[in-house]
Structure formats: structure tokens, C-alpha cells
Short mmCIF file of C-alpha atoms and ligand atoms in Angstrom, two decimals:
data_model
loop_
_atom_site.label_atom_id
_atom_site.label_comp_id
_atom_site.label_asym_id
_atom_site.label_seq_id
_atom_site.Cartn_x
_atom_site.Cartn_y
_atom_site.Cartn_z
CA MET A 1 111.75 -22.62 61.78
CA CYS A 2 113.35 -22.64 64.93
CA ARG A 3 111.15 -23.77 67.78
CA ILE A 4 113.09 -21.59 70.41
CA CYS A 5 113.76 -18.12 68.27
CA GLY A 6 111.82 -18.62 64.94
CA SER A 7 115.37 -18.82 62.55
CA THR A 8 116.06 -20.91 59.64
CA VAL A 9 117.29 -24.31 60.62
CA GLY A 10 119.81 -25.85 58.65
CA GLU A 11 119.65 -29.87 57.83
CA PHE A 12 122.51 -31.69 58.23
CA PHE A 13 121.44 -35.37 58.04
CA ASP A 14 118.09 -36.88 57.20
CA PHE A 15 117.55 -40.65 58.56
CA GLY A 16 114.54 -40.72 56.08
CA ARG A 17 110.96 -42.21 57.16
CA GLN A 18 110.96 -43.62 61.20
CA PRO A 19 108.51 -44.83 63.35
CA LEU A 20 107.85 -44.06 66.68
CA SER A 21 110.99 -45.43 68.69
CA ASP A 22 109.11 -46.46 72.25
CA THR A 23 106.28 -48.18 70.51
CA PHE A 24 106.87 -52.09 70.13
CA PRO A 25 103.83 -53.41 68.35
CA GLU A 26 102.16 -57.10 68.83
CA PRO A 27 103.63 -59.33 65.82
CA ASP A 28 100.18 -59.12 64.21
CA ARG A 29 99.81 -55.03 64.51
CA VAL A 30 102.34 -54.39 62.19
CA ASP A 31 99.85 -52.45 59.63
CA ASP A 32 99.43 -49.22 61.55
CA GLU A 33 102.72 -48.32 62.66
CA PHE A 34 103.15 -44.87 62.74
CA PHE A 35 105.91 -42.98 60.81
CA PHE A 36 107.20 -39.41 60.06
CA ARG A 37 110.70 -38.10 58.71
CA LEU A 38 113.57 -38.43 61.03
CA ALA A 39 115.68 -34.98 59.76
CA VAL A 40 117.92 -33.16 62.12
CA GLY A 41 119.59 -29.40 61.85
CA ILE A 42 120.80 -26.86 63.98
CA CYS A 43 119.12 -22.80 63.81
CA GLU A 44 121.32 -20.73 62.23
CA SER A 45 121.18 -18.08 65.12
CA CYS A 46 120.88 -19.57 68.14
CA ALA A 47 122.44 -23.09 67.24
CA MET A 48 120.20 -25.06 68.98
CA VAL A 49 119.81 -28.74 67.27
CA GLN A 50 116.99 -29.94 66.73
CA LEU A 51 114.52 -32.41 64.68
CA LEU A 52 112.87 -30.83 61.83
CA GLU A 53 109.42 -32.90 62.14
CA GLU A 54 107.40 -32.80 65.77
CA VAL A 55 105.98 -36.14 66.39
CA PRO A 56 102.60 -35.53 68.36
CA ARG A 57 103.75 -36.45 71.99
CA ASP A 58 100.05 -38.39 73.02
CA ARG A 59 101.80 -40.65 70.14
CA MET A 60 104.64 -40.89 72.15
CA PHE A 61 103.54 -40.61 75.91
CA HIS A 62 100.65 -42.65 77.13
CA ASP A 63 99.77 -45.80 79.48
CA GLY A 64 101.79 -47.71 77.06
CA TYR A 65 104.96 -46.21 77.33
CA PRO A 66 107.53 -48.90 77.78
CA TYR A 67 110.64 -47.15 79.17
CA HIS A 68 110.85 -48.32 82.89
CA SER A 69 114.11 -46.10 84.08
CA SER A 70 114.57 -48.42 87.16
CA GLY A 71 115.59 -51.29 84.78
CA SER A 72 119.35 -50.25 85.14
CA ALA A 73 121.09 -50.74 88.71
CA ARG A 74 123.64 -48.26 87.24
CA MET A 75 120.71 -45.37 87.00
CA ARG A 76 119.03 -45.98 89.73
CA GLU A 77 122.32 -46.01 91.64
CA HIS A 78 122.68 -41.88 89.83
CA PHE A 79 119.53 -40.76 90.64
CA ALA A 80 119.63 -41.60 94.29
CA GLY A 81 122.81 -39.56 94.58
CA THR A 82 121.25 -37.12 92.67
CA ALA A 83 118.32 -37.17 95.33
CA ARG A 84 120.67 -37.20 97.66
CA ARG A 85 122.61 -34.23 96.64
CA PHE A 86 119.64 -32.31 96.50
CA LEU A 87 118.61 -33.12 99.61
CA ARG A 88 121.98 -31.99 100.79
CA GLU A 89 122.47 -28.68 99.18
CA GLU A 90 119.01 -27.50 98.15
CA LEU A 91 116.48 -28.88 100.04
CA THR A 92 117.10 -27.59 103.02
CA ALA A 93 114.70 -24.72 104.26
CA ASP A 94 112.16 -25.52 106.55
CA ASP A 95 109.82 -27.88 104.90
CA PRO A 96 111.13 -27.50 101.01
CA PHE A 97 109.64 -28.62 97.74
CA ILE A 98 110.81 -30.46 94.89
CA VAL A 99 108.79 -31.20 91.09
CA GLU A 100 110.08 -33.43 88.99
CA ILE A 101 108.71 -33.17 85.28
CA GLY A 102 108.98 -37.07 84.00
CA SER A 103 109.36 -39.02 87.34
CA ASN A 104 108.32 -42.21 85.29
CA ASP A 105 109.14 -45.11 87.14
CA GLY A 106 110.11 -43.01 90.39
CA VAL A 107 113.66 -44.08 89.81
CA MET A 108 114.69 -40.88 91.46
CA LEU A 109 111.54 -39.25 93.57
CA ARG A 110 111.96 -42.60 95.60
CA THR A 111 114.96 -41.60 97.80
CA ILE A 112 113.41 -38.08 98.17
CA ARG A 113 110.31 -39.88 99.78
CA ASP A 114 112.82 -42.04 101.88
CA ALA A 115 113.65 -38.79 103.02
CA GLY A 116 110.55 -37.64 104.40
CA VAL A 117 110.37 -34.31 101.90
CA ARG A 118 107.95 -32.74 100.31
CA HIS A 119 107.54 -33.68 96.26
CA LEU A 120 105.77 -34.48 93.12
CA GLY A 121 106.08 -35.90 89.71
CA VAL A 122 105.14 -34.44 86.88
CA GLU A 123 104.27 -37.88 84.56
CA PRO A 124 102.05 -38.14 81.48
CA SER A 125 102.73 -41.55 80.97
CA GLY A 126 100.26 -43.07 82.98
CA GLY A 127 101.46 -46.89 83.17
CA VAL A 128 104.99 -45.46 84.74
CA ALA A 129 103.42 -43.22 86.93
CA ASP A 130 101.29 -45.80 88.66
CA LEU A 131 103.85 -47.62 89.58
CA SER A 132 105.67 -44.73 91.50
CA ARG A 133 102.16 -44.37 92.78
CA ALA A 134 102.23 -47.56 94.32
CA GLU A 135 105.62 -47.02 95.69
CA GLY A 136 103.68 -44.24 97.95
CA ILE A 137 105.17 -41.18 95.74
CA ARG A 138 103.68 -38.41 95.14
CA VAL A 139 102.63 -37.94 91.39
CA VAL A 140 100.07 -36.17 88.51
CA THR A 141 99.63 -37.77 85.03
CA THR A 142 99.71 -34.97 83.19
CA PHE A 143 102.12 -32.97 80.88
CA PHE A 144 104.32 -30.07 82.77
CA GLU A 145 103.92 -27.28 80.71
CA GLU A 146 102.51 -23.74 81.35
CA GLU A 147 98.93 -24.72 82.37
CA SER A 148 99.89 -27.78 84.52
CA ALA A 149 102.79 -25.84 86.26
CA ARG A 150 100.14 -23.14 87.49
CA ARG A 151 97.73 -25.30 88.55
CA ILE A 152 100.72 -26.90 91.10
CA ARG A 153 102.03 -23.69 92.21
CA ALA A 154 98.59 -22.42 93.46
CA GLU A 155 98.10 -25.94 95.39
CA ASP A 156 101.35 -26.74 96.57
CA GLY A 157 103.14 -22.96 96.25
CA PRO A 158 106.64 -22.89 94.90
CA ALA A 159 109.54 -25.29 94.78
CA ASP A 160 112.66 -25.06 95.88
CA VAL A 161 114.06 -27.19 93.23
CA ILE A 162 112.74 -28.53 89.98
CA PHE A 163 113.86 -31.47 87.80
CA ALA A 164 114.19 -33.17 84.88
CA ALA A 165 116.60 -36.03 83.52
CA ASN A 166 115.75 -37.28 79.63
CA THR A 167 113.07 -35.32 79.73
CA ILE A 168 113.60 -31.71 78.63
CA CYS A 169 114.79 -32.57 75.26
CA HIS A 170 111.52 -34.45 74.69
CA ILE A 171 109.45 -31.57 75.03
CA PRO A 172 109.61 -29.13 71.68
CA TYR A 173 107.40 -26.76 73.70
CA LEU A 174 110.20 -25.24 75.76
CA ASP A 175 108.67 -21.56 75.78
CA SER A 176 106.04 -23.53 77.92
CA ILE A 177 108.29 -25.31 80.24
CA PHE A 178 110.09 -21.93 80.73
CA ARG A 179 107.01 -20.00 81.52
CA GLY A 180 106.21 -22.82 84.01
CA VAL A 181 109.19 -22.94 85.72
CA ASP A 182 108.62 -19.29 85.98
CA ALA A 183 105.36 -19.97 87.83
CA LEU A 184 106.39 -22.69 89.95
CA LEU A 185 109.74 -21.96 91.28
CA ALA A 186 110.72 -20.14 94.26
CA PRO A 187 112.89 -16.74 94.02
CA GLY A 188 115.55 -18.49 94.80
CA GLY A 189 115.31 -21.93 93.19
CA VAL A 190 116.96 -23.64 90.85
CA PHE A 191 115.93 -25.44 87.72
CA VAL A 192 117.88 -28.53 86.64
CA PHE A 193 118.22 -30.37 83.76
CA GLU A 194 120.30 -33.28 82.71
CA ASP A 195 120.23 -34.41 78.72
CA PRO A 196 122.34 -36.40 76.15
CA TYR A 197 124.89 -33.69 75.18
CA LEU A 198 125.47 -32.97 71.57
CA GLY A 199 129.32 -32.81 72.14
CA ASP A 200 129.49 -36.20 73.60
CA ILE A 201 127.11 -37.29 70.14
CA LEU A 202 129.70 -35.53 67.56
CA GLU A 203 132.46 -36.89 69.14
CA LEU A 204 131.02 -40.89 69.72
CA ASN A 205 129.28 -40.75 66.78
CA THR A 206 126.04 -42.29 68.08
CA PHE A 207 123.78 -41.28 65.77
CA ASP A 208 121.27 -43.25 67.52
CA GLN A 209 120.62 -40.51 70.33
CA ILE A 210 118.69 -39.24 67.51
CA TYR A 211 114.97 -40.24 67.34
CA ASP A 212 111.36 -39.04 67.79
CA GLU A 213 111.65 -38.74 71.31
CA HIS A 214 114.88 -36.64 71.11
CA PHE A 215 113.84 -33.48 69.84
CA TYR A 216 116.77 -31.62 70.80
CA LEU A 217 120.38 -32.04 71.11
CA PHE A 218 121.70 -29.89 73.58
CA SER A 219 124.49 -27.74 74.11
CA VAL A 220 125.74 -25.57 77.21
CA ASN A 221 125.61 -22.73 74.01
CA SER A 222 122.76 -23.41 72.95
CA VAL A 223 120.99 -24.15 76.45
CA ARG A 224 122.31 -20.96 77.55
CA ALA A 225 120.90 -19.03 74.61
CA ALA A 226 117.47 -20.60 75.43
CA ALA A 227 117.77 -19.81 79.19
CA ARG A 228 118.25 -15.82 78.06
CA ARG A 229 115.69 -15.78 75.84
CA PHE A 230 112.88 -17.21 78.41
CA GLY A 231 114.26 -14.60 81.00
CA PHE A 232 116.64 -17.34 83.10
CA ASP A 233 120.47 -17.79 83.57
CA LEU A 234 122.60 -20.72 83.21
CA VAL A 235 124.67 -20.60 86.24
CA ASP A 236 126.33 -23.92 86.36
CA VAL A 237 127.38 -27.19 84.09
CA GLN A 238 128.35 -30.89 84.99
CA ARG A 239 129.15 -33.61 82.62
CA LEU A 240 127.74 -36.84 83.37
CA SER A 241 129.16 -39.84 82.13
CA VAL A 242 125.42 -41.45 82.04
CA HIS A 243 123.81 -42.65 78.89
CA GLY A 244 126.85 -41.65 76.38
CA GLY A 245 127.65 -38.43 78.05
CA GLU A 246 125.44 -36.01 79.21
CA VAL A 247 125.16 -32.33 81.01
CA ARG A 248 123.60 -31.18 84.07
CA TYR A 249 122.43 -27.77 83.60
CA THR A 250 121.95 -25.70 86.81
CA ILE A 251 118.77 -22.76 85.60
CA ALA A 252 118.01 -19.61 88.23
CA ARG A 253 116.30 -16.37 88.10
CA PRO A 254 118.82 -13.54 86.96
CA GLY A 255 121.11 -12.39 89.44
CA THR A 256 120.32 -14.57 92.09
CA ARG A 257 123.48 -17.09 91.97
CA PRO A 258 127.30 -16.63 90.70
CA VAL A 259 127.76 -18.07 87.23
CA THR A 260 130.12 -20.53 87.68
CA ALA A 261 133.40 -20.91 85.68
CA ALA A 262 132.44 -23.92 84.03
CA VAL A 263 129.94 -22.34 82.22
CA GLU A 264 131.94 -20.14 79.69
CA ALA A 265 134.74 -22.96 79.72
CA MET A 266 132.93 -25.22 78.12
CA ILE A 267 131.16 -22.26 75.50
CA ALA A 268 135.10 -21.59 74.50
CA GLU A 269 135.40 -25.41 74.32
CA GLU A 270 132.73 -26.08 71.89
CA ARG A 271 133.99 -23.25 69.74
CA GLU A 272 137.33 -24.52 69.45
CA ARG A 273 135.97 -28.06 69.07
CA GLY A 274 133.81 -26.34 65.76
CA MET A 275 130.30 -27.00 67.33
CA LEU A 276 128.49 -24.22 65.23
CA GLU A 277 130.33 -24.85 61.99
CA HIS A 278 128.05 -26.80 59.48
CA THR A 279 131.57 -28.73 58.39
CA THR A 280 131.59 -30.54 61.75
CA PHE A 281 127.95 -31.64 61.45
CA GLU A 282 128.81 -32.88 57.69
CA GLN A 283 131.85 -34.81 58.94
CA PHE A 284 128.77 -36.29 61.32
CA GLY A 285 126.52 -37.58 58.70
CA ALA A 286 129.96 -38.79 56.70
CA ASN A 287 130.41 -41.31 59.60
CA VAL A 288 127.13 -42.34 60.21
CA LYS A 289 126.82 -43.73 56.70
CA ARG A 290 130.23 -45.30 57.41
CA ILE A 291 129.02 -46.79 60.41
CA CYS A 292 125.73 -48.28 58.93
CA GLY A 293 128.13 -49.18 55.87
CA ASP A 294 130.37 -51.47 57.85
CA LEU A 295 127.67 -52.76 60.00
CA VAL A 296 125.31 -54.36 57.48
CA GLU A 297 128.29 -55.46 55.78
CA LEU A 298 129.42 -57.02 59.18
CA LEU A 299 125.74 -58.61 59.53
CA ARG A 300 125.74 -60.17 55.63
CA ARG A 301 129.28 -61.59 56.14
CA LEU A 302 128.13 -63.21 59.65
CA ARG A 303 124.83 -64.49 57.83
CA ALA A 304 126.95 -66.11 54.91
CA GLU A 305 129.56 -67.72 56.87
CA GLY A 306 126.14 -69.19 58.82
CA LYS A 307 126.62 -67.62 62.38
CA ARG A 308 123.80 -66.84 64.37
CA VAL A 309 123.28 -62.76 65.46
CA VAL A 310 121.13 -61.37 67.86
CA GLY A 311 120.63 -57.89 69.67
CA TYR A 312 120.72 -57.32 73.29
CA GLY A 313 118.10 -54.16 74.38
CA ALA A 314 115.57 -53.12 72.56
CA THR A 315 116.54 -49.46 73.00
CA ALA A 316 114.10 -46.34 71.13
CA LYS A 317 117.92 -45.63 70.49
CA SER A 318 117.77 -49.39 68.18
CA ALA A 319 114.96 -47.68 66.43
CA THR A 320 117.12 -45.35 64.12
CA VAL A 321 120.13 -47.97 63.97
CA THR A 322 117.80 -50.91 62.71
CA ASN A 323 115.55 -48.70 60.55
CA TYR A 324 118.27 -46.58 58.97
CA CYS A 325 120.59 -49.51 58.04
CA GLY A 326 118.29 -51.68 56.41
CA ILE A 327 118.24 -54.13 59.70
CA GLY A 328 115.61 -56.76 59.68
CA PRO A 329 115.38 -59.63 61.18
CA ASP A 330 117.08 -61.38 58.54
CA LEU A 331 120.20 -59.97 59.81
CA VAL A 332 119.10 -60.13 63.53
CA GLU A 333 116.90 -62.63 64.33
CA VAL A 334 115.87 -61.62 67.88
CA VAL A 335 116.40 -59.01 70.11
CA TYR A 336 116.74 -59.80 74.27
CA ASP A 337 115.87 -57.77 76.85
CA THR A 338 114.39 -57.26 79.98
CA THR A 339 111.65 -55.48 80.06
CA PRO A 340 108.23 -57.72 80.44
CA ALA A 341 106.83 -54.44 78.68
CA LYS A 342 108.32 -55.11 75.25
CA HIS A 343 108.74 -59.43 75.20
CA GLY A 344 106.01 -60.43 72.73
CA ARG A 345 106.20 -57.85 70.38
CA VAL A 346 108.56 -56.64 68.01
CA MET A 347 111.15 -53.80 67.19
CA PRO A 348 109.37 -50.60 65.50
CA GLY A 349 110.05 -50.62 61.87
CA SER A 350 112.14 -53.46 62.12
CA HIS A 351 109.79 -55.80 62.91
CA ILE A 352 112.38 -58.00 64.43
CA PRO A 353 111.26 -60.02 67.53
CA VAL A 354 112.00 -58.75 71.02
CA ARG A 355 112.22 -61.78 73.42
CA PRO A 356 112.86 -61.88 77.66
CA ALA A 357 117.11 -61.52 77.79
CA SER A 358 117.47 -65.01 79.28
CA GLY A 359 117.12 -66.15 75.91
CA LEU A 360 121.07 -64.73 75.11
CA THR A 361 122.58 -67.68 77.59
CA GLU A 362 119.61 -70.17 77.13
CA THR A 363 120.33 -70.68 73.08
CA GLN A 364 124.52 -69.04 72.98
CA PRO A 365 124.03 -66.93 69.77
CA ASP A 366 127.42 -66.74 68.30
CA TYR A 367 127.25 -62.74 67.80
CA ALA A 368 125.35 -60.60 69.84
CA ILE A 369 125.08 -56.43 68.83
CA LEU A 370 124.86 -54.20 71.80
CA PHE A 371 121.70 -51.94 71.13
CA ALA A 372 122.17 -50.55 74.58
CA TRP A 373 125.87 -49.69 74.88
CA ASN A 374 125.42 -46.87 77.35
CA HIS A 375 124.89 -50.22 79.37
CA GLU A 376 127.90 -51.86 78.28
CA GLU A 377 129.84 -52.38 81.88
CA GLU A 378 126.38 -53.45 83.18
CA ILE A 379 125.00 -56.06 80.61
CA LYS A 380 128.72 -57.36 80.36
CA GLN A 381 128.90 -58.64 83.54
CA LYS A 382 125.64 -59.62 83.71
CA GLU A 383 125.94 -61.37 80.64
CA LYS A 384 129.50 -63.20 81.28
CA ALA A 385 128.48 -66.83 80.71
CA PHE A 386 127.91 -65.42 76.75
CA HIS A 387 130.81 -64.41 76.87
CA ASP A 388 132.45 -67.24 78.63
CA ALA A 389 130.36 -69.47 76.16
CA GLY A 390 132.94 -68.05 73.32
CA GLY A 391 129.49 -65.57 72.27
CA ARG A 392 130.97 -62.12 70.74
CA TRP A 393 129.89 -58.62 71.10
CA ILE A 394 129.19 -56.30 68.74
CA THR A 395 128.98 -52.00 69.29
CA TYR A 396 128.91 -49.96 66.64
CA VAL A 397 129.99 -46.40 68.17
CA PRO A 398 132.13 -44.78 67.70
CA ASP A 399 132.37 -47.30 65.12
CA VAL A 400 131.67 -50.93 64.46
CA ARG A 401 133.85 -53.75 66.24
CA ILE A 402 133.83 -57.26 67.95
CA SER A 403 134.61 -57.64 71.41
N1 LIG B 501 113.70 -39.38 84.25
C1 LIG B 501 113.88 -40.45 83.46
C2 LIG B 501 112.50 -41.08 82.19
C3 LIG B 501 113.25 -40.24 81.35
S1 LIG B 501 112.26 -40.96 79.66
C4 LIG B 501 114.78 -41.25 83.54
O1 LIG B 501 115.84 -40.09 83.52
O2 LIG B 501 115.60 -42.10 83.01
C5 LIG B 501 111.39 -39.69 79.38
C6 LIG B 501 109.88 -39.01 80.42
O3 LIG B 501 109.22 -38.26 80.00
C7 LIG B 501 108.85 -40.10 80.25
O4 LIG B 501 108.51 -41.16 81.33
C8 LIG B 501 107.80 -39.63 79.79
O5 LIG B 501 106.44 -39.52 79.69
C9 LIG B 501 108.02 -37.87 79.92
N2 LIG B 501 107.59 -36.71 79.27
C10 LIG B 501 107.50 -36.41 78.02
N3 LIG B 501 106.78 -35.36 77.97
C11 LIG B 501 106.62 -34.92 79.12
C12 LIG B 501 106.24 -33.77 79.92
N4 LIG B 501 105.93 -33.13 78.64
N5 LIG B 501 106.26 -33.75 81.32
C13 LIG B 501 106.61 -34.24 82.20
N6 LIG B 501 106.85 -35.86 81.37
C14 LIG B 501 106.87 -35.78 80.11
P1 LIG B 502 118.02 -47.59 77.31
O1 LIG B 502 119.64 -47.54 76.12
O2 LIG B 502 118.07 -46.81 79.13
O3 LIG B 502 117.06 -45.77 77.05
P2 LIG B 502 116.57 -45.93 75.38
O4 LIG B 502 115.21 -47.06 75.07
O5 LIG B 502 116.08 -44.50 76.48
O6 LIG B 502 117.53 -45.93 73.92
O7 LIG B 502 116.83 -48.58 77.59
C1 LIG B 502 118.13 -49.79 77.83
C2 LIG B 502 117.01 -51.02 77.24
O8 LIG B 502 118.23 -52.28 77.70
C3 LIG B 502 115.52 -51.12 78.34
O9 LIG B 502 114.61 -51.60 77.09
C4 LIG B 502 116.50 -52.66 79.13
C5 LIG B 502 117.17 -53.11 78.18
N1 LIG B 502 118.33 -53.40 79.08
C6 LIG B 502 118.58 -55.11 79.10
O10 LIG B 502 118.07 -55.72 78.48
N2 LIG B 502 119.64 -55.71 80.38
C7 LIG B 502 120.12 -55.08 80.97
O11 LIG B 502 120.79 -55.28 81.76
C8 LIG B 502 119.65 -53.58 81.00
C9 LIG B 502 121.01 -52.39 81.66
C10 LIG B 502 118.78 -52.88 80.32
#
């Protein structure tokens, strides 16, 4: 049943039993991993693409949540730019106030703090919330939902901007989110959020964007329908190139802002591209199977030739690739990553060891699968020595390639 409108959800792909994508067990603690059925479908009525099974939120977002947003230079720049835009265009009133849902380690709010503007991060994962607090950013360690939003409204007053990046798509209970936004948002304020775009996922075959945390894969059409259902207008959309292609949605109270032409243009484009038709999703499923087949065949061949193959980037995305394709330590001996909290742990489900990224050039394997393909440019530049010494990168979206 659709989490937004209650209609039937037509399943289009089943990845089978999958682990939590951001829980990296200690090597001797792999017996009590949590698994769920990762299957995805589209609502026959409101076209919202969503998971069929929901993982309890406390299992995913807790003190040990290992994802640190500031780990990428490009993302630091992206969010500094986002904050500057808010400061210039939205936070111009007397004593403005901005709330961020899912502020993580403070990657966006840092710039707001520097400007001396009143702000609050709402971040349930205590570890990353503490990191941002240590930098003087104001954060509450809690989930954003109707109740916490009402509390913030009572204590801090209305928010001129409510922002969220890569977070709203993580939240199945969108009804409560919108009621919270309704309670907290100033009459003329905006609710802005950016998330991976279904159009890019279909076009680039980035099936690894589908995992426990990504409960929704948004399109402009489905977000507009959801906004209307919960009493808001979708007033603007903007495409972003980060994380393999996202859309930034701007939502406001009805009649408070003009609706830009971009909204209708993107919805028309989605219709033309068949983003409402089942055959499009069936084709996507066929592409996923082909890519996995090609990737495993390549890895087996390299293995037979005695080559050393590693992974780069212990991403949440890679949990779907390794577990769905059946890639374990026999095919990929180690995954290198820059996040200290992941070091000495093993990858969820596949149990491939995770080690510090310096290992790539220190051990100079023959091939590295770029699991963090969304940071391709940054990583290839940083790890240029690996390629210069003859190492080759393997990518698997939109298809399997060696470069
Ligand atoms: N905004 C950052 C972090 C994205 S990761 C970025 O774009 O890089 C998603 C974050 O959302 C995590 O830090 C997680 O703890 C947080 N989160 C999950 N559910 C939430 C909720 N209901 N309210 C607020 N934050 C939530
Ligand atoms: P990311 O792809 O942003 O997200 P997700 O986990 O949501 O799929 O994660 C990037 C991972 O890649 C993170 O664990 C840090 C790692 N990384 C490196 O190892 N080296 C780098 O240069 C960068 C940018 C990231």
C-alpha cells in the first residue's frame, strides 16, 4: 500500500534479502546482522516510487551512524554555495531563522553559523550531531516529525527556511513531515529539499541508489502530488549534478509564491520519457540484471588471470551492488575508504574488509571498483598515483567499463 496515498504499489524489482547499508559490523560480530527484503515499486495512483518494506528508523539512524557529509570536498563546496544562496535570497528579514532536517556533521549549517544567522539542525544520529555541535552549530538530537517540529516552533518561533538534503527521501512518514513543516514554517517561508532524481536513476541505471535508507525515489510528478495532498504547492525545481543527479524541490504554502515554468516543463519531460509506464521500469530491471552479470563475469575473469581487485568507497550504495550481485571477499579482497568509523569493520552482508584509503597506493592492486562513482572526479584526482602506476578503475554504471 502506498505510503503517501494508500493505493496499490506495483512492484517492479526485488533485490531480495539485503542488510542495513550503513551498518559496518566488526569482523567477529557478523552473526547478528539485520536483513530485510529490498523491493521497489511504483504507486498506481500517485506514481510515487517507494520501497515495499520499511526498516525501523532507529536501526538506521543512531549514535553510530557512520556517514559523514563533510568527507567530500565537492559536497562541502556544494553546501557552502547552498547556504550562501539562502543567506542572499531567503534569510533577508530581520532576525531570520533556518532549520535543517538531517544536518549530519554540519556541512551546510557551518556557513550559516559563520554568517551569525539563527539556525537549528535536527539530527537524530548522535555521533554526527555531536561533531557539528563541537563546531558551535546549534543542533537537537532528534527525528524531525510533527511533534518535534511543534516543539521547535514553540521554543524558537517560525522558520523562514526549512532545508533538507538527502534526507526527505529517507523518511517514509512524509505525512508527519509535512504536518511538522506546516506547524513550523513562517507564512511566506519555503521548504526546500534535494534528493536523488528518479529520472537520472533510470537514465544512468544507478540501481545502487536503491537501499534501505532511500525509501522514496522522487520524481517531480510524484513530489508535486505529495505536496498538494499535504496542503502545499511545489513552486520550483532545479536539477543538480551532485550524487549522480538530484532535484532540488522548493515547496511553499499555496498562493504565496509564483510557480516557475520549470515545474510543468519537467513534468512534461517525465511523461514523454515514459516515467509513468511500467515498461520503463521493466527495462530498468533488465538493465540491472545485465550490469550485475557483466560485473561478476569481469571480476571472475580477472580473478582467473590472477589479478588483484579491490573496491574504493565503502558507500551505502555498494551494499546493494555487492549483495545483489553476490560479490564477496573472493572477488574483491578489500574496500578502501577515508571514513575512520568504517576502518577495521567489514562491509554489510558481503563481509569484505574495509581499510583506510591510503592502502590503495600502498598496495597498488591491479584494479579498483569505484563504488563511490558519485565522487569520480574528486577520487580519480586524489588517487592519480594509482592510475599512473598502472592501476585501472572499474565502473559499473551506466554499464561496466574499465578506465
Ligand atoms: N544532509 C546531509 C546528510 C544526509 S544523510 C547530506 O546531504 O550529506 C541523511 C541524514 O538524515 C542522516 O544524518 C540521518 O541521521 C538523518 N535523518 C534520518 N531521518 C531523519 C529525520 N526524521 N529527521 C531528521 N534527520 C533525519
Ligand atoms: P557517498 O557515495 O557520498 O554516499 P553513500 O554512502 O550514501 O552511498 O559515500 C562516499 C563514501 O566514499 C564515504 O564512505 C567516503 C568515501 N570516500 C573516499 O573513500 N574517498 C574520497 O575521496 C571520497 C570523496 C569519499
